[in-house]
Short mmCIF file of C-alpha atoms in Angstrom, two decimals:
data_model
loop_
_atom_site.label_atom_id
_atom_site.label_comp_id
_atom_site.label_asym_id
_atom_site.label_seq_id
_atom_site.Cartn_x
_atom_site.Cartn_y
_atom_site.Cartn_z
CA MET A 1 19.41 -10.88 -4.12
CA THR A 2 15.86 -10.77 -3.49
CA ASN A 3 12.79 -9.29 -4.38
CA ALA A 4 10.86 -9.27 -0.94
CA GLU A 5 7.50 -7.39 -0.31
CA GLY A 6 7.73 -7.32 3.95
CA ARG A 7 4.67 -9.07 4.81
CA ARG A 8 4.32 -9.33 8.62
CA GLU A 9 4.09 -12.51 9.75
CA ARG A 10 2.20 -13.86 13.36
CA GLY A 11 3.81 -16.19 15.82
CA SER A 12 1.90 -19.34 17.38
CA CYS A 13 1.07 -18.98 21.18
CA SER A 14 1.90 -22.59 21.74
CA THR A 15 5.25 -21.09 23.48
CA ALA A 16 3.90 -17.15 24.20
CA VAL A 17 5.40 -17.09 28.05
CA VAL A 18 8.88 -17.49 26.67
CA ALA A 19 8.38 -15.38 23.86
CA LEU A 20 6.99 -12.72 26.06
CA ALA A 21 9.58 -12.59 28.44
CA LEU A 22 11.98 -13.00 25.07
CA LEU A 23 10.15 -9.62 23.90
CA GLY A 24 10.06 -7.79 27.14
CA SER A 25 14.20 -8.50 27.25
CA MET A 26 14.49 -7.39 23.84
CA LEU A 27 12.88 -4.15 24.10
CA GLY A 28 14.74 -3.17 27.09
CA VAL A 29 11.03 -3.13 28.93
CA SER A 30 9.42 -5.19 31.51
CA GLY A 31 5.88 -6.66 30.89
CA VAL A 32 6.29 -4.55 27.38
CA ARG A 33 6.37 -1.16 29.60
CA ALA A 34 8.64 1.11 28.76
CA ALA A 35 12.18 1.24 30.78
CA ALA A 36 13.61 4.61 32.47
CA ALA A 37 15.15 6.93 30.02
CA PRO A 38 18.57 6.23 29.35
CA VAL A 39 21.39 8.87 30.05
CA ALA A 40 22.26 10.27 26.34
CA LEU A 41 25.70 9.17 25.11
CA GLN A 42 27.33 12.59 23.70
CA VAL A 43 29.45 11.69 20.36
CA PRO A 44 31.75 14.64 18.34
CA GLY A 45 30.32 15.02 15.07
CA PHE A 46 26.80 13.61 15.85
CA THR A 47 23.30 14.96 17.35
CA TYR A 48 21.82 12.81 19.65
CA VAL A 49 18.02 12.64 18.72
CA LYS A 50 16.31 9.95 21.47
CA SER A 51 16.63 6.32 22.90
CA LEU A 52 13.77 4.28 23.01
CA GLY A 53 13.72 0.32 23.99
CA GLY A 54 17.39 0.26 24.43
CA ILE A 55 17.64 1.62 20.57
CA ASP A 56 20.12 5.17 20.24
CA GLU A 57 19.12 7.24 17.48
CA TYR A 58 22.17 9.82 16.52
CA ARG A 59 22.36 12.01 13.36
CA LEU A 60 25.22 12.53 11.58
CA ASP A 61 26.43 16.27 11.53
CA ALA A 62 27.95 16.31 8.47
CA ASN A 63 24.97 15.17 5.86
CA GLY A 64 22.38 14.10 7.87
CA LEU A 65 22.63 10.57 7.97
CA THR A 66 20.32 8.57 10.86
CA VAL A 67 22.15 6.41 12.90
CA LEU A 68 20.70 3.38 14.85
CA VAL A 69 22.84 1.75 17.83
CA MET A 70 20.95 -1.25 19.06
CA PRO A 71 23.73 -3.33 21.42
CA ASP A 72 23.53 -6.65 21.96
CA HIS A 73 25.99 -8.75 24.03
CA SER A 74 24.53 -12.30 23.83
CA ALA A 75 27.17 -13.33 20.96
CA PRO A 76 29.98 -11.90 19.26
CA VAL A 77 28.20 -11.14 16.09
CA VAL A 78 26.72 -7.90 14.89
CA THR A 79 24.09 -6.94 11.95
CA PHE A 80 24.91 -3.98 9.87
CA GLN A 81 22.01 -2.35 7.72
CA VAL A 82 21.54 0.03 5.88
CA THR A 83 17.67 1.34 4.99
CA TYR A 84 17.35 3.28 1.97
CA ARG A 85 13.96 5.32 2.03
CA VAL A 86 13.36 4.66 -1.36
CA GLY A 87 10.87 1.51 -3.04
CA SER A 88 8.88 0.93 -6.13
CA ARG A 89 6.39 4.29 -4.67
CA ASN A 90 9.21 6.47 -6.02
CA GLU A 91 8.74 5.13 -9.41
CA VAL A 92 6.90 6.19 -12.37
CA THR A 93 5.65 4.85 -15.77
CA GLY A 94 8.86 3.66 -17.75
CA THR A 95 11.11 3.27 -14.48
CA THR A 96 8.97 0.56 -12.62
CA GLY A 97 11.20 -2.20 -11.41
CA ALA A 98 14.27 0.39 -11.44
CA THR A 99 14.53 0.27 -7.51
CA HIS A 100 14.86 -3.46 -7.60
CA LEU A 101 17.31 -3.83 -10.66
CA LEU A 102 19.00 -1.18 -9.02
CA GLU A 103 19.24 -3.20 -5.70
CA HIS A 104 21.23 -5.75 -7.98
CA MET A 105 23.34 -3.68 -9.71
CA MET A 106 24.63 -2.35 -6.19
CA PHE A 107 26.44 -5.89 -6.09
CA LYS A 108 28.63 -5.09 -8.97
CA GLY A 109 31.46 -3.18 -7.64
CA THR A 110 33.09 0.20 -7.34
CA GLU A 111 36.85 1.42 -8.21
CA HIS A 112 37.73 0.49 -4.57
CA PHE A 113 35.83 -2.53 -4.02
CA ASN A 114 35.47 -4.70 -6.84
CA ASP A 115 35.89 -8.97 -7.88
CA ALA A 116 39.19 -8.23 -10.21
CA LYS A 117 40.75 -6.76 -6.67
CA GLY A 118 39.69 -9.74 -4.93
CA ASN A 119 37.62 -7.22 -2.15
CA SER A 120 34.33 -7.17 -3.43
CA ILE A 121 31.61 -6.84 -1.21
CA LYS A 122 30.66 -10.76 -1.75
CA GLN A 123 34.31 -12.25 -1.32
CA TYR A 124 34.99 -10.19 1.57
CA LEU A 125 32.07 -11.55 3.45
CA GLU A 126 32.65 -14.92 1.88
CA ARG A 127 35.97 -14.68 3.50
CA VAL A 128 35.25 -13.81 7.10
CA GLY A 129 31.88 -16.07 7.08
CA GLY A 130 29.50 -13.59 6.73
CA GLN A 131 25.90 -13.48 5.89
CA PHE A 132 24.40 -10.86 3.59
CA ASN A 133 21.87 -9.89 1.48
CA ALA A 134 19.41 -7.03 0.05
CA THR A 135 15.52 -6.75 -0.38
CA THR A 136 13.51 -3.93 -2.10
CA ALA A 137 9.57 -3.13 -1.07
CA PHE A 138 7.02 -0.89 -1.82
CA ASP A 139 8.17 2.05 0.69
CA ARG A 140 12.24 0.82 1.15
CA THR A 141 15.64 -0.81 -0.29
CA ASN A 142 17.94 -2.32 2.74
CA TYR A 143 21.30 -4.07 2.30
CA PHE A 144 22.58 -5.78 5.46
CA ALA A 145 25.15 -8.36 7.03
CA THR A 146 25.74 -10.63 9.97
CA LEU A 147 29.37 -10.92 10.85
CA GLY A 148 31.33 -11.34 13.65
CA ARG A 149 32.05 -8.07 15.52
CA ASP A 150 35.86 -8.11 14.71
CA ASP A 151 35.20 -8.29 10.80
CA LEU A 152 32.52 -5.19 11.12
CA ASP A 153 35.57 -2.25 9.92
CA GLY A 154 35.91 -4.21 6.62
CA TYR A 155 32.43 -4.47 5.86
CA VAL A 156 31.14 -0.79 6.72
CA ALA A 157 33.99 0.24 4.31
CA ILE A 158 32.31 -1.56 1.46
CA GLU A 159 29.14 -0.54 2.23
CA ALA A 160 29.64 3.36 2.45
CA ASP A 161 31.68 3.43 -0.46
CA ARG A 162 28.53 1.78 -3.07
CA MET A 163 26.59 4.55 -1.96
CA ARG A 164 27.95 6.80 -3.78
CA ASN A 165 30.76 5.46 -5.85
CA LEU A 166 28.84 2.53 -7.75
CA TRP A 167 29.85 0.88 -11.03
CA LEU A 168 26.96 1.92 -12.91
CA ARG A 169 27.63 0.34 -16.36
CA GLU A 170 25.56 -1.11 -19.44
CA SER A 171 27.03 -4.41 -19.05
CA ASP A 172 26.25 -4.98 -15.63
CA ARG A 173 22.67 -3.88 -16.66
CA GLN A 174 22.15 -6.45 -19.34
CA SER A 175 23.32 -9.36 -17.11
CA GLU A 176 21.40 -8.12 -14.21
CA MET A 177 18.22 -7.37 -16.63
CA THR A 178 18.40 -10.99 -17.25
CA VAL A 179 18.50 -12.35 -13.93
CA VAL A 180 15.35 -9.88 -12.51
CA ARG A 181 13.65 -10.84 -15.56
CA ASN A 182 13.69 -14.46 -14.72
CA GLU A 183 12.29 -13.70 -11.54
CA TYR A 184 9.57 -12.12 -12.76
CA GLU A 185 8.88 -14.87 -14.86
CA ARG A 186 8.85 -17.17 -11.92
CA GLY A 187 6.10 -14.64 -10.18
CA LYS A 188 3.89 -14.93 -13.36
CA ASN A 189 4.26 -18.49 -13.43
CA ASP A 190 2.39 -18.11 -9.75
CA PRO A 191 -1.18 -17.54 -9.96
CA ASN A 192 -2.12 -16.03 -6.96
CA THR A 193 1.03 -13.81 -7.35
CA VAL A 194 -1.06 -12.32 -10.53
CA LEU A 195 -4.05 -12.04 -8.49
CA MET A 196 -2.57 -10.20 -5.91
CA GLU A 197 -0.84 -7.71 -8.61
CA GLU A 198 -4.63 -7.38 -10.26
CA VAL A 199 -6.14 -6.92 -7.03
CA SER A 200 -3.37 -3.80 -6.05
CA ALA A 201 -3.69 -2.56 -9.57
CA ALA A 202 -7.80 -2.10 -8.91
CA ALA A 203 -7.62 -1.00 -5.44
CA TYR A 204 -4.40 1.95 -5.77
CA VAL A 205 -5.66 4.19 -8.77
CA ALA A 206 -3.47 7.24 -7.88
CA LEU A 207 -0.70 5.96 -5.37
CA PRO A 208 2.46 4.09 -7.00
CA TYR A 209 1.57 1.07 -5.18
CA HIS A 210 -0.76 0.06 -8.06
CA HIS A 211 2.16 -1.33 -9.73
CA PRO A 212 4.49 -4.25 -8.47
CA THR A 213 7.58 -4.02 -6.92
CA ILE A 214 9.19 -6.00 -9.36
CA GLY A 215 8.06 -3.73 -11.90
CA TYR A 216 6.86 -4.42 -15.73
CA ARG A 217 8.79 -6.91 -17.88
CA SER A 218 8.93 -4.00 -20.61
CA ASP A 219 10.18 -1.59 -18.13
CA ILE A 220 12.63 -4.13 -17.14
CA GLU A 221 14.13 -4.88 -19.96
CA HIS A 222 14.35 -1.33 -21.90
CA VAL A 223 14.84 1.12 -18.75
CA PRO A 224 17.91 2.89 -19.93
CA ILE A 225 21.17 2.86 -17.79
CA GLU A 226 21.19 6.62 -18.05
CA LYS A 227 17.76 6.14 -16.11
CA LEU A 228 19.12 3.93 -13.02
CA ARG A 229 22.11 6.67 -12.92
CA GLN A 230 19.55 8.93 -12.31
CA PHE A 231 17.49 7.22 -9.93
CA TYR A 232 20.68 6.65 -8.10
CA ASP A 233 22.09 9.88 -7.89
CA THR A 234 18.38 10.86 -6.83
CA PHE A 235 18.04 8.73 -3.86
CA TYR A 236 21.34 6.85 -2.78
CA TRP A 237 22.66 9.68 -0.15
CA PRO A 238 23.12 9.64 3.46
CA ASN A 239 20.12 12.09 4.35
CA ASN A 240 17.79 9.64 2.49
CA ALA A 241 19.41 6.79 4.35
CA THR A 242 18.99 4.81 8.09
CA VAL A 243 22.37 3.24 9.06
CA SER A 244 21.32 0.23 12.01
CA VAL A 245 23.95 -1.38 13.89
CA VAL A 246 22.28 -4.13 16.19
CA GLY A 247 24.69 -6.43 18.25
CA ASP A 248 28.09 -6.61 20.12
CA VAL A 249 28.87 -3.11 19.73
CA GLN A 250 29.69 -0.22 22.09
CA PRO A 251 27.62 2.54 20.83
CA ALA A 252 30.56 5.21 20.70
CA ALA A 253 32.96 2.69 18.29
CA ALA A 254 30.12 2.18 16.30
CA LEU A 255 29.28 5.40 15.78
CA ALA A 256 32.95 6.23 15.23
CA LEU A 257 33.07 4.06 12.83
CA VAL A 258 30.11 4.99 10.85
CA GLN A 259 31.86 8.58 10.87
CA LYS A 260 34.90 6.94 9.67
CA TYR A 261 33.32 5.89 6.52
CA TYR A 262 30.39 8.05 5.57
CA GLY A 263 31.22 11.00 7.17
CA GLY A 264 33.07 12.22 4.43
CA TYR A 265 29.56 12.13 1.82
CA PRO A 266 27.68 15.61 1.39
CA GLN A 267 23.97 15.56 1.82
CA SER A 268 22.39 15.45 -1.57
CA PRO A 269 22.49 18.72 -3.74
CA GLN A 270 18.83 18.58 -4.22
CA PRO A 271 16.33 17.72 -1.81
CA ILE A 272 14.68 14.31 -1.97
CA PRO A 273 11.73 14.34 -3.87
CA GLN A 274 8.59 13.77 -1.65
CA ILE A 275 5.20 11.65 -2.64
CA TYR A 276 2.25 13.98 -2.31
CA THR A 277 -0.27 12.32 -4.50
CA GLU A 278 -3.36 10.89 -2.64
CA GLU A 279 -5.67 8.07 -3.37
CA PRO A 280 -9.11 9.92 -4.85
CA PRO A 281 -12.19 8.20 -2.39
CA GLN A 282 -13.18 5.04 -3.17
CA VAL A 283 -16.79 5.17 -4.97
CA GLY A 284 -18.05 1.72 -4.96
CA PRO A 285 -16.60 -1.96 -4.60
CA ARG A 286 -14.26 -3.15 -7.55
CA ARG A 287 -13.85 -6.74 -8.93
CA VAL A 288 -10.88 -8.40 -11.09
CA VAL A 289 -11.21 -11.97 -12.26
CA VAL A 290 -7.54 -14.03 -13.01
CA ASN A 291 -8.07 -16.79 -15.64
CA ARG A 292 -4.83 -19.44 -15.82
CA PRO A 293 -4.12 -22.71 -15.79
CA GLY A 294 -4.01 -23.88 -12.16
CA GLU A 295 -5.94 -26.42 -9.74
CA LEU A 296 -7.66 -24.39 -7.07
CA GLY A 297 -9.26 -21.13 -7.07
CA THR A 298 -9.16 -18.39 -4.83
CA VAL A 299 -10.59 -15.55 -3.50
CA VAL A 300 -8.85 -12.17 -2.13
CA ILE A 301 -11.08 -9.22 -0.55
CA ALA A 302 -8.76 -6.31 -0.09
CA TYR A 303 -9.72 -3.18 1.68
CA LYS A 304 -7.60 0.01 1.93
CA VAL A 305 -7.04 1.08 5.62
CA PRO A 306 -4.49 3.99 6.80
CA ASN A 307 -1.21 4.23 6.61
CA GLY A 308 1.49 1.63 9.28
CA ARG A 309 1.96 4.36 11.44
CA ASP A 310 -1.67 4.91 12.54
CA ALA A 311 -3.19 4.58 15.55
CA ASP A 312 -5.54 1.84 14.59
CA GLN A 313 -2.86 -0.65 12.95
CA PRO A 314 -2.66 -2.55 16.80
CA ALA A 315 -6.52 -3.28 16.36
CA LEU A 316 -6.29 -4.25 13.14
CA GLU A 317 -3.18 -6.71 13.88
CA MET A 318 -5.76 -8.01 16.62
CA LEU A 319 -8.67 -8.50 14.17
CA ASP A 320 -6.48 -10.07 11.61
CA GLY A 321 -5.52 -12.84 14.22
CA ILE A 322 -9.32 -13.38 15.67
CA LEU A 323 -10.40 -13.69 11.99
CA SER A 324 -7.37 -16.24 10.92
CA SER A 325 -4.15 -17.12 13.49
CA GLY A 326 -4.37 -21.02 14.19
CA LYS A 327 -7.07 -23.41 14.44
CA SER A 328 -9.55 -21.39 16.64
CA SER A 329 -9.94 -18.68 14.56
CA ARG A 330 -12.97 -17.68 13.03
CA LEU A 331 -11.98 -18.21 9.20
CA TYR A 332 -10.63 -21.65 9.92
CA HIS A 333 -14.02 -22.94 11.68
CA ALA A 334 -15.95 -21.35 9.11
CA LEU A 335 -14.47 -22.16 5.97
CA ILE A 336 -11.83 -24.94 6.68
CA ASP A 337 -13.70 -26.79 9.33
CA GLY A 338 -16.82 -25.64 6.98
CA GLY A 339 -15.11 -27.56 3.94
CA LEU A 340 -15.11 -24.60 1.57
CA ALA A 341 -11.64 -23.87 1.97
CA LEU A 342 -8.19 -25.53 2.00
CA ALA A 343 -6.78 -22.26 3.56
CA ALA A 344 -8.01 -18.88 5.09
CA GLU A 345 -6.11 -15.85 5.90
CA SER A 346 -6.77 -12.22 7.18
CA ASP A 347 -3.72 -9.97 7.29
CA THR A 348 -2.68 -6.07 6.79
CA ASP A 349 0.37 -5.09 4.77
CA LEU A 350 1.76 -2.20 6.67
CA ARG A 351 2.87 0.77 4.49
CA ARG A 352 4.07 4.39 4.31
CA ASP A 353 0.93 5.37 2.59
CA LEU A 354 -2.26 3.68 2.54
CA SER A 355 -2.19 0.76 4.00
CA LEU A 356 -3.65 -2.74 2.38
CA HIS A 357 -5.60 -5.51 4.32
CA THR A 358 -6.72 -8.24 2.71
CA LEU A 359 -8.80 -11.43 3.23
CA TYR A 360 -7.67 -14.76 1.32
CA ALA A 361 -9.17 -18.00 1.08
CA THR A 362 -7.93 -20.95 -1.40
CA LEU A 363 -10.88 -23.39 -2.36
CA ALA A 364 -11.10 -26.81 -1.25
CA PRO A 365 -12.01 -28.97 -4.42
CA GLY A 366 -15.67 -28.37 -5.26
CA ALA A 367 -16.43 -25.05 -3.35
CA THR A 368 -17.67 -22.06 -5.62
CA HIS A 369 -15.87 -18.37 -5.59
CA GLU A 370 -19.30 -17.33 -4.34
CA LYS A 371 -19.91 -19.74 -1.27
CA VAL A 372 -16.59 -18.71 -0.29
CA GLU A 373 -16.67 -14.95 -0.99
CA GLN A 374 -19.95 -15.29 0.92
CA ALA A 375 -18.49 -16.62 3.90
CA LEU A 376 -15.51 -14.55 4.37
CA LEU A 377 -17.82 -11.50 4.06
CA ALA A 378 -20.14 -12.95 6.64
CA GLU A 379 -17.14 -13.65 9.31
CA VAL A 380 -16.71 -9.50 8.67
CA GLU A 381 -20.09 -8.79 9.23
CA LYS A 382 -20.75 -11.28 12.21
CA ILE A 383 -17.56 -9.26 14.27
CA LYS A 384 -19.49 -5.75 13.17
CA ALA A 385 -22.50 -6.86 14.77
CA ASP A 386 -21.55 -8.70 17.59
CA GLY A 387 -18.23 -8.03 18.33
CA VAL A 388 -15.63 -10.45 19.61
CA THR A 389 -15.14 -12.18 23.11
CA ALA A 390 -13.13 -11.68 25.78
CA GLN A 391 -11.46 -14.95 25.48
CA GLU A 392 -9.93 -14.31 21.95
CA ILE A 393 -8.71 -11.08 22.89
CA ALA A 394 -7.12 -12.52 25.29
CA ARG A 395 -5.71 -15.52 23.28
CA VAL A 396 -4.63 -13.17 19.94
CA LYS A 397 -2.70 -10.97 22.25
CA GLN A 398 -0.31 -13.94 23.12
CA GLN A 399 -0.13 -14.80 19.71
CA VAL A 400 0.64 -11.56 18.55
CA LEU A 401 3.13 -10.64 21.21
CA ALA A 402 4.66 -14.15 20.90
CA GLY A 403 5.05 -13.40 17.22
CA GLU A 404 6.46 -9.96 17.76
CA ALA A 405 8.89 -11.59 19.80
CA TYR A 406 10.45 -14.69 17.46
CA LYS A 407 10.68 -11.65 14.97
CA ARG A 408 13.42 -9.92 17.07
CA ASP A 409 15.00 -13.02 18.19
CA GLY A 410 18.76 -12.35 16.90
CA THR A 411 20.50 -9.50 15.48
CA ALA A 412 19.66 -10.61 11.65
CA ALA A 413 15.95 -10.70 12.91
CA ALA A 414 15.62 -7.56 15.10
CA ALA A 415 17.42 -5.77 12.12
CA SER A 416 14.59 -6.55 9.70
CA GLU A 417 11.82 -5.77 11.66
CA LEU A 418 13.45 -2.51 12.60
CA ASN A 419 14.08 -1.79 8.79
CA GLU A 420 10.47 -2.30 8.34
CA TRP A 421 9.31 0.33 10.97
CA ILE A 422 11.44 2.54 9.33
CA ALA A 423 10.14 2.15 6.21
CA ILE A 424 6.70 2.68 7.54
CA GLY A 425 8.29 6.44 8.75
CA ASP A 426 8.97 5.52 12.55
CA TRP A 427 11.38 3.25 14.21
CA THR A 428 9.99 3.77 17.29
CA LEU A 429 6.82 1.71 16.59
CA TYR A 430 9.41 -1.28 17.17
CA VAL A 431 9.44 -0.69 20.89
CA THR A 432 5.52 0.81 21.07
CA PHE A 433 3.81 -1.40 17.97
CA PRO A 434 3.66 -4.38 20.90
CA GLN A 435 2.61 -1.97 24.14
CA LYS A 436 -0.38 -0.68 21.96
CA VAL A 437 -1.12 -4.14 20.93
CA GLU A 438 -1.59 -5.16 24.63
CA GLN A 439 -3.96 -2.06 24.86
CA VAL A 440 -6.75 -2.86 22.28
CA THR A 441 -10.04 -3.90 23.57
CA ALA A 442 -12.59 -5.81 21.93
CA ALA A 443 -14.86 -2.38 21.06
CA ASP A 444 -11.57 -1.21 19.48
CA VAL A 445 -11.75 -4.21 17.13
CA GLN A 446 -15.45 -4.28 16.46
CA ARG A 447 -15.01 -0.65 15.57
CA VAL A 448 -12.12 -0.78 13.20
CA ALA A 449 -13.74 -3.89 11.65
CA ARG A 450 -17.05 -1.40 10.98
CA GLU A 451 -15.18 1.49 9.56
CA TYR A 452 -12.79 -0.07 7.38
CA LEU A 453 -13.78 -3.28 6.13
CA ASP A 454 -16.84 -1.72 3.94
CA GLU A 455 -17.66 -4.07 0.96
CA ARG A 456 -18.63 -0.53 -0.72
CA GLN A 457 -14.67 0.25 -0.52
CA SER A 458 -13.67 -3.37 -1.50
CA THR A 459 -11.59 -4.91 -4.16
CA THR A 460 -12.51 -8.14 -4.96
CA GLY A 461 -10.40 -10.81 -6.84
CA TRP A 462 -10.98 -13.84 -8.30
CA PHE A 463 -8.48 -16.78 -9.28
CA VAL A 464 -10.13 -19.24 -11.81
CA PRO A 465 -8.10 -22.18 -13.10
CA SER A 466 -8.45 -22.55 -16.79
CA GLN A 467 -6.96 -24.55 -19.37
CA GLU A 468 -5.82 -22.21 -21.69
CA LYS A 469 -2.15 -20.74 -21.26
CA PRO A 470 -1.50 -17.29 -20.67
CA ARG A 471 -0.97 -14.83 -22.88
#
């Protein structure tokens, strides 16, 4: 299964008009404006919560499970997804990487569904031609499959069963530990992955975002099976999960299926532990250097910005686009056309707590780290001092909205994007974020650059290639 840290990607504006129309259709809006409020469907056993953009939210009365239903009858397929509100932010020293290792263990079977019986999740989905996977990130873990609508019942039965009846055996931990360790080692072979891990560790001193999602090698190798069981028994409960059903379904039938297989579980016997740690104010710039074998150097400048639900995130998204989206962007002109970098990017990784805004540049041959860092900072200072143009705002709005549309093209893509907003803490941003992007002004972009991209609050990382082998 995969270990994903969920970076939001942008799209091209070359087909922006088509994409904007697609986005409006997917969100159930016209011109990305909210549609009229639908009539609530009353279903026994569920409490109706709200509807927005063609998505209905319900709560299963028996145990507090959140259910989102998003009908799409364009093809006879459906994506069923379970998002658990647990990620690497819920780990502590000794259990780093436990969320990801447990994700792998979730495919080892239960008493009712396993390889020996020929009805394991992998066997069933391969038999019906379904596509499935799981990912772990800082704020969530999700399990999902896309399959024909007539095969949904069988999949939901298996998915629901492993929520509370998973086999957790030492022999399985040993085998999956080696798989995860290999994944860890592949990451360590990429100097830029290592650089970002070092930058994150320096940027976050209190929040658990300072350790990588995959964890530390010693924890991966030695975490006891009892710790994994404790982790499972703490977080894998209906009241800590959201089920999303996206595709060719009728809402009443989808809810009946959820109730059939999830309704027998109680809610967690103890409240789900909440993160109350807050990051202390940064008191000056921080720097890290990574020396490893490699060909080209890298410069990273990271700034902590508000959580992914914050009202300033659409303006930060626009700032990122103006800096690095396409050949008309400022970083492209200054660094790539200027011969300083082979690639340059500005990006905000949205998280449930403090998020991370990052400037990246891969050095061109002959360029120095000092000049590339200065060039990155100079482009930020220009925006702080002089702002951005109306033409830039118009161009990047099309690009951002086009990117949002393509991330929702098909049931699997829509469920994946919905999953990220669930993790951040507000699924309705799936609908409203594009609307808020449309409202961003040039003054908003200049303001967020001034407020958050403060060099005194930055963490800068250099990857400096060396000939020495890493220890």
